[in-house]
mmCIF file of C-alpha atoms and ligand atoms in Angstrom:
data_model
loop_
_atom_site.group_PDB
_atom_site.id
_atom_site.type_symbol
_atom_site.label_atom_id
_atom_site.label_comp_id
_atom_site.label_asym_id
_atom_site.label_seq_id
_atom_site.Cartn_x
_atom_site.Cartn_y
_atom_site.Cartn_z
ATOM 1 C CA MET M 10 8.836 -5.559 27.876
ATOM 2 C CA PRO M 11 6.292 -4.907 25.087
ATOM 3 C CA THR M 12 2.735 -5.413 26.172
ATOM 4 C CA THR M 13 0.778 -5.088 22.925
ATOM 5 C CA TRP M 14 1.536 -5.842 19.295
ATOM 6 C CA VAL M 15 1.848 -2.069 18.678
ATOM 7 C CA ASP M 16 4.470 -1.810 21.447
ATOM 8 C CA ALA M 17 6.252 -4.880 20.116
ATOM 9 C CA LEU M 18 6.413 -3.570 16.530
ATOM 10 C CA LEU M 19 7.666 -0.156 17.699
ATOM 11 C CA ASN M 20 10.378 -1.897 19.749
ATOM 12 C CA LYS M 21 11.399 -3.896 16.675
ATOM 13 C CA ARG M 22 11.563 -0.674 14.647
ATOM 14 C CA ARG M 23 13.815 0.957 17.247
ATOM 15 C CA HIS M 24 16.099 -2.061 17.428
ATOM 16 C CA GLN M 25 16.135 -2.948 13.727
ATOM 17 C CA GLY M 26 18.204 -6.029 12.971
ATOM 18 C CA ALA M 27 19.060 -6.723 16.591
ATOM 19 C CA ALA M 28 15.464 -7.556 17.549
ATOM 20 C CA PRO M 29 13.458 -10.541 16.345
ATOM 21 C CA PHE M 30 10.108 -9.880 14.721
ATOM 22 C CA PRO M 31 7.759 -9.888 17.763
ATOM 23 C CA HIS M 32 5.524 -12.890 18.230
ATOM 24 C CA GLN M 33 2.799 -10.495 19.460
ATOM 25 C CA ALA M 34 2.537 -9.219 15.870
ATOM 26 C CA ALA M 35 2.664 -12.635 14.152
ATOM 27 C CA PHE M 36 -0.631 -11.842 12.412
ATOM 28 C CA PHE M 37 1.308 -9.565 10.069
ATOM 29 C CA LEU M 38 3.391 -12.548 8.954
ATOM 30 C CA ASN M 39 0.554 -14.972 8.444
ATOM 31 C CA ASN M 40 -2.643 -13.531 6.993
ATOM 32 C CA PRO M 41 -4.689 -13.836 3.824
ATOM 33 C CA VAL M 42 -3.323 -10.613 2.278
ATOM 34 C CA ARG M 43 0.323 -11.710 2.570
ATOM 35 C CA ARG M 44 -0.703 -15.166 1.357
ATOM 36 C CA ALA M 45 -2.333 -13.695 -1.742
ATOM 37 C CA LEU M 46 0.562 -11.348 -2.498
ATOM 38 C CA SER M 47 3.466 -13.642 -1.636
ATOM 39 C CA LYS M 48 2.125 -17.007 -2.763
ATOM 40 C CA PRO M 49 4.078 -19.218 -0.305
ATOM 41 C CA ALA M 50 3.321 -22.380 -2.291
ATOM 42 C CA ARG M 51 5.128 -20.980 -5.294
ATOM 43 C CA ILE M 52 8.100 -19.955 -3.208
ATOM 44 C CA VAL M 53 8.334 -23.375 -1.562
ATOM 45 C CA ASP M 54 8.093 -24.952 -5.032
ATOM 46 C CA ASP M 55 11.316 -23.107 -5.878
ATOM 47 C CA ILE M 56 13.162 -24.973 -3.112
ATOM 48 C CA ARG M 57 12.718 -27.973 -5.455
ATOM 49 C CA LEU M 58 12.098 -30.618 -2.841
ATOM 50 C CA THR M 59 11.765 -34.199 -4.055
ATOM 51 C CA GLY M 60 9.819 -35.323 -0.998
ATOM 52 C CA SER M 61 12.294 -37.384 0.924
ATOM 53 C CA GLU M 62 14.513 -34.662 2.353
ATOM 54 C CA ARG M 63 15.156 -33.772 5.964
ATOM 55 C CA VAL M 64 14.475 -30.025 6.016
ATOM 56 C CA LEU M 65 15.333 -27.418 8.668
ATOM 57 C CA GLU M 66 13.352 -24.196 8.565
ATOM 58 C CA VAL M 67 15.101 -21.537 10.627
ATOM 59 C CA GLY M 68 12.899 -18.717 11.911
ATOM 60 C CA PRO M 69 9.569 -20.083 10.651
ATOM 61 C CA GLY M 70 7.618 -17.544 12.698
ATOM 62 C CA PRO M 71 3.953 -18.595 12.775
ATOM 63 C CA GLY M 72 4.456 -21.065 9.966
ATOM 64 C CA PHE M 73 3.737 -19.077 6.802
ATOM 65 C CA TYR M 74 5.897 -21.466 4.733
ATOM 66 C CA SER M 75 5.990 -24.469 7.083
ATOM 67 C CA VAL M 76 2.720 -26.064 6.030
ATOM 68 C CA GLU M 77 3.699 -25.840 2.357
ATOM 69 C CA ILE M 78 7.057 -27.459 3.118
ATOM 70 C CA ALA M 79 5.458 -30.238 5.174
ATOM 71 C CA ARG M 80 3.006 -30.898 2.345
ATOM 72 C CA ARG M 81 5.850 -31.666 -0.024
ATOM 73 C CA LEU M 82 7.736 -34.039 2.321
ATOM 74 C CA THR M 83 6.005 -37.306 1.557
ATOM 75 C CA TYR M 84 8.778 -39.402 3.045
ATOM 76 C CA GLY M 85 10.912 -36.636 4.528
ATOM 77 C CA GLN M 86 10.971 -34.794 7.807
ATOM 78 C CA LEU M 87 10.614 -31.139 8.787
ATOM 79 C CA ASP M 88 12.271 -29.462 11.756
ATOM 80 C CA LEU M 89 11.482 -25.892 12.836
ATOM 81 C CA PHE M 90 13.967 -23.799 14.831
ATOM 82 C CA ASP M 91 13.027 -20.396 16.202
ATOM 83 C CA LEU M 92 14.213 -18.045 18.938
ATOM 84 C CA GLN M 93 10.685 -17.503 20.177
ATOM 85 C CA PRO M 94 8.764 -20.502 21.586
ATOM 86 C CA GLU M 95 5.563 -18.502 21.059
ATOM 87 C CA MET M 96 6.233 -18.502 17.292
ATOM 88 C CA LEU M 97 6.851 -22.266 17.369
ATOM 89 C CA ALA M 98 3.557 -22.757 19.178
ATOM 90 C CA LYS M 99 1.736 -20.783 16.485
ATOM 91 C CA ALA M 100 3.466 -22.748 13.724
ATOM 92 C CA ALA M 101 2.591 -25.990 15.534
ATOM 93 C CA ARG M 102 -1.074 -25.047 15.562
ATOM 94 C CA GLN M 103 -0.999 -24.347 11.787
ATOM 95 C CA LEU M 104 0.708 -27.671 11.128
ATOM 96 C CA GLU M 105 -1.632 -29.649 13.387
ATOM 97 C CA ARG M 106 -4.637 -28.062 11.733
ATOM 98 C CA ALA M 107 -3.298 -29.079 8.320
ATOM 99 C CA GLY M 108 -2.780 -32.662 9.561
ATOM 100 C CA PHE M 109 1.014 -32.698 10.058
ATOM 101 C CA HIS M 110 1.886 -34.237 13.382
ATOM 102 C CA ASP M 111 5.503 -35.384 13.078
ATOM 103 C CA VAL M 112 7.308 -32.062 12.807
ATOM 104 C CA GLY M 113 10.282 -31.321 15.133
ATOM 105 C CA PHE M 114 10.333 -28.070 17.134
ATOM 106 C CA THR M 115 13.402 -26.547 18.704
ATOM 107 C CA ALA M 116 13.668 -23.176 20.409
ATOM 108 C CA GLY M 117 17.056 -21.518 20.316
ATOM 109 C CA GLN M 118 19.366 -18.751 19.147
ATOM 110 C CA ALA M 119 20.649 -19.345 15.601
ATOM 111 C CA ALA M 120 23.806 -17.387 16.423
ATOM 112 C CA GLU M 121 24.783 -19.795 19.156
ATOM 113 C CA GLY M 122 25.052 -22.969 17.108
ATOM 114 C CA PHE M 123 22.288 -25.384 16.163
ATOM 115 C CA PRO M 124 21.763 -28.337 18.506
ATOM 116 C CA PHE M 125 21.778 -30.961 15.752
ATOM 117 C CA PRO M 126 24.469 -33.499 14.792
ATOM 118 C CA ASP M 127 26.788 -32.879 11.834
ATOM 119 C CA ASN M 128 25.338 -33.558 8.375
ATOM 120 C CA THR M 129 21.730 -33.877 9.535
ATOM 121 C CA PHE M 130 19.806 -31.868 6.901
ATOM 122 C CA ASP M 131 19.434 -32.010 3.140
ATOM 123 C CA VAL M 132 17.979 -28.476 3.062
ATOM 124 C CA ALA M 133 18.041 -25.474 5.352
ATOM 125 C CA PHE M 134 15.481 -22.765 4.516
ATOM 126 C CA LEU M 135 15.560 -19.236 5.946
ATOM 127 C CA ALA M 136 12.900 -16.671 4.951
ATOM 128 C CA ALA M 137 13.248 -13.128 6.335
ATOM 129 C CA VAL M 138 15.389 -14.375 9.209
ATOM 130 C CA ILE M 139 19.107 -13.908 8.656
ATOM 131 C CA GLY M 140 18.877 -10.119 8.889
ATOM 132 C CA GLU M 141 17.654 -10.520 12.457
ATOM 133 C CA VAL M 142 20.425 -12.877 13.602
ATOM 134 C CA PRO M 143 22.986 -11.008 15.682
ATOM 135 C CA ASP M 144 26.072 -13.080 14.705
ATOM 136 C CA LYS M 145 25.325 -14.046 11.108
ATOM 137 C CA HIS M 146 28.799 -15.580 10.503
ATOM 138 C CA ALA M 147 28.363 -17.937 13.456
ATOM 139 C CA CYS M 148 24.944 -18.893 12.155
ATOM 140 C CA LEU M 149 26.291 -19.686 8.694
ATOM 141 C CA ARG M 150 29.215 -21.652 10.178
ATOM 142 C CA SER M 151 26.828 -23.784 12.193
ATOM 143 C CA LEU M 152 24.572 -24.314 9.157
ATOM 144 C CA SER M 153 27.545 -25.544 7.109
ATOM 145 C CA ARG M 154 28.138 -28.151 9.837
ATOM 146 C CA ILE M 155 24.569 -29.486 9.986
ATOM 147 C CA VAL M 156 23.694 -29.332 6.257
ATOM 148 C CA LYS M 157 24.967 -32.430 4.477
ATOM 149 C CA PRO M 158 27.716 -32.073 1.907
ATOM 150 C CA GLY M 159 25.862 -31.413 -1.342
ATOM 151 C CA GLY M 160 22.792 -30.279 0.617
ATOM 152 C CA HIS M 161 21.149 -26.926 -0.024
ATOM 153 C CA LEU M 162 20.879 -23.648 1.870
ATOM 154 C CA VAL M 163 18.034 -21.475 0.588
ATOM 155 C CA PHE M 164 17.182 -17.891 1.479
ATOM 156 C CA ALA M 165 13.999 -15.947 0.677
ATOM 157 C CA GLU M 166 14.225 -12.212 1.322
ATOM 158 C CA ALA M 167 11.520 -9.696 0.423
ATOM 159 C CA PHE M 168 10.152 -6.169 0.718
ATOM 160 C CA PRO M 169 9.049 -4.709 3.139
ATOM 161 C CA ASP M 170 11.260 -6.551 5.627
ATOM 162 C CA PRO M 171 13.423 -3.787 7.200
ATOM 163 C CA ASP M 172 16.242 -6.321 7.748
ATOM 164 C CA ARG M 173 16.168 -7.629 4.161
ATOM 165 C CA MET M 174 19.534 -8.774 2.850
ATOM 166 C CA ASN M 175 20.464 -8.654 -0.853
ATOM 167 C CA VAL M 176 22.044 -11.371 -2.968
ATOM 168 C CA GLN M 177 25.595 -10.045 -2.638
ATOM 169 C CA GLN M 178 25.304 -9.772 1.163
ATOM 170 C CA LEU M 179 24.064 -13.359 1.301
ATOM 171 C CA ARG M 180 26.969 -14.498 -0.866
ATOM 172 C CA ASP M 181 29.434 -12.648 1.342
ATOM 173 C CA LEU M 182 28.049 -14.524 4.333
ATOM 174 C CA ALA M 183 27.626 -17.994 2.887
ATOM 175 C CA GLU M 184 30.576 -18.483 0.587
ATOM 176 C CA PRO M 185 33.326 -18.111 3.225
ATOM 177 C CA GLU M 186 31.606 -20.913 5.181
ATOM 178 C CA GLY M 187 31.904 -23.364 2.273
ATOM 179 C CA PHE M 188 28.547 -22.786 0.564
ATOM 180 C CA GLU M 189 28.702 -22.538 -3.224
ATOM 181 C CA PHE M 190 26.351 -20.106 -4.952
ATOM 182 C CA VAL M 191 23.871 -22.021 -7.139
ATOM 183 C CA ASP M 192 21.403 -19.373 -8.383
ATOM 184 C CA ALA M 193 19.352 -16.351 -7.502
ATOM 185 C CA THR M 194 15.965 -15.455 -8.841
ATOM 186 C CA GLY M 195 13.695 -12.527 -8.076
ATOM 187 C CA ASN M 196 13.112 -8.901 -8.749
ATOM 188 C CA ARG M 197 13.273 -5.632 -6.857
ATOM 189 C CA TRP M 198 10.617 -6.874 -4.411
ATOM 190 C CA ARG M 199 12.075 -10.264 -3.544
ATOM 191 C CA ASP M 200 15.111 -12.480 -3.804
ATOM 192 C CA PHE M 201 15.320 -16.248 -3.698
ATOM 193 C CA VAL M 202 18.921 -17.447 -3.342
ATOM 194 C CA ARG M 203 20.206 -21.007 -3.375
ATOM 195 C CA PHE M 204 23.580 -22.387 -2.236
ATOM 196 C CA ARG M 205 25.012 -25.881 -2.112
ATOM 197 C CA ASN M 206 27.157 -27.061 0.747
ATOM 198 C CA GLY M 207 30.441 -27.722 -0.982
ATOM 199 C CA GLU M 208 32.171 -29.796 1.601
ATOM 200 C CA ALA M 209 31.663 -32.953 -0.451
ATOM 201 C CA SER M 210 35.045 -32.805 -2.214
HETATM 202 C C1 LIG V 328 10.418 -11.780 10.205
HETATM 203 S S1 LIG V 328 10.055 -13.296 10.986
HETATM 204 C C2 LIG V 328 9.893 -14.352 9.506
HETATM 205 C C3 LIG V 328 9.028 -15.552 9.764
HETATM 206 C C4 LIG V 328 8.840 -16.490 8.560
HETATM 207 N N1 LIG V 328 10.064 -16.997 8.060
HETATM 208 C C5 LIG V 328 8.055 -15.759 7.487
HETATM 209 O O1 LIG V 328 8.692 -15.342 6.484
HETATM 210 O O2 LIG V 328 6.864 -15.566 7.680
HETATM 211 C C6 LIG V 328 11.618 -13.835 11.625
HETATM 212 C C7 LIG V 328 11.543 -15.050 12.494
HETATM 213 O O3 LIG V 328 12.883 -15.448 12.798
HETATM 214 C C8 LIG V 328 13.014 -15.679 14.191
HETATM 215 N N2 LIG V 328 14.381 -15.296 14.584
HETATM 216 C C9 LIG V 328 14.879 -14.049 14.605
HETATM 217 N N3 LIG V 328 16.151 -14.066 15.019
HETATM 218 C C10 LIG V 328 16.454 -15.342 15.312
HETATM 219 C C11 LIG V 328 17.600 -16.004 15.846
HETATM 220 N N4 LIG V 328 18.671 -15.315 16.130
HETATM 221 N N5 LIG V 328 17.536 -17.327 16.012
HETATM 222 C C12 LIG V 328 16.420 -18.035 15.705
HETATM 223 N N6 LIG V 328 15.317 -17.479 15.195
HETATM 224 C C13 LIG V 328 15.305 -16.153 15.032
HETATM 225 C C14 LIG V 328 11.950 -14.792 14.813
HETATM 226 O O4 LIG V 328 11.605 -15.259 16.106
HETATM 227 C C15 LIG V 328 10.850 -14.872 13.804
HETATM 228 O O5 LIG V 328 9.989 -15.928 14.082
#
């Protein structure tokens, strides 16, 4: 059991992919330097929310993107789902501080099926998460059940995440589960990939 953030990061390095990013090292996910370099507001703009969606953020960690998402949901609703309750607690503090009090929090394993009814969400957003999920196919299958037909599945993947997945790998995961590729933007440092749940027809 890691005792310090150094221990926790070393453990993650040894178990790349299989281990979640340790909550003890959450500072590395949410700090002014990453904020300045990654510009979370701009990334969340690319999700193209209209403000009335029900959004699921899977693996929000300490809430680097969550506040920006909540800010755009004038009439919508945000749910956060993460394996580590400690990460959800950190995200909750960020959201409370920013004045958002009606966010849903669920702790769980994304590979074991999401505990939400069919066709619940307009958008599911995953940033630097899917590479850490042990059974990615099961996760995508469950997402296709809870994202509404015509709803969107959006991935953000970036350097220096050691579990970063590329556009083709994301397509290979999502398309067999009924998600249609919409578009991908980015560069060698980051990818932003959008799919639509095609079960409408
Ligand atoms: C690298 S962090 C990214 C956090 C945030 N999305 C960001 O970009 O700052 C990955 C997050 O996904 C969560 N996670 C990893 N595997 C998961 C799984 N199988 N089910 C649910 N959450 C998971 C971790 O607990 C962690 O909070």
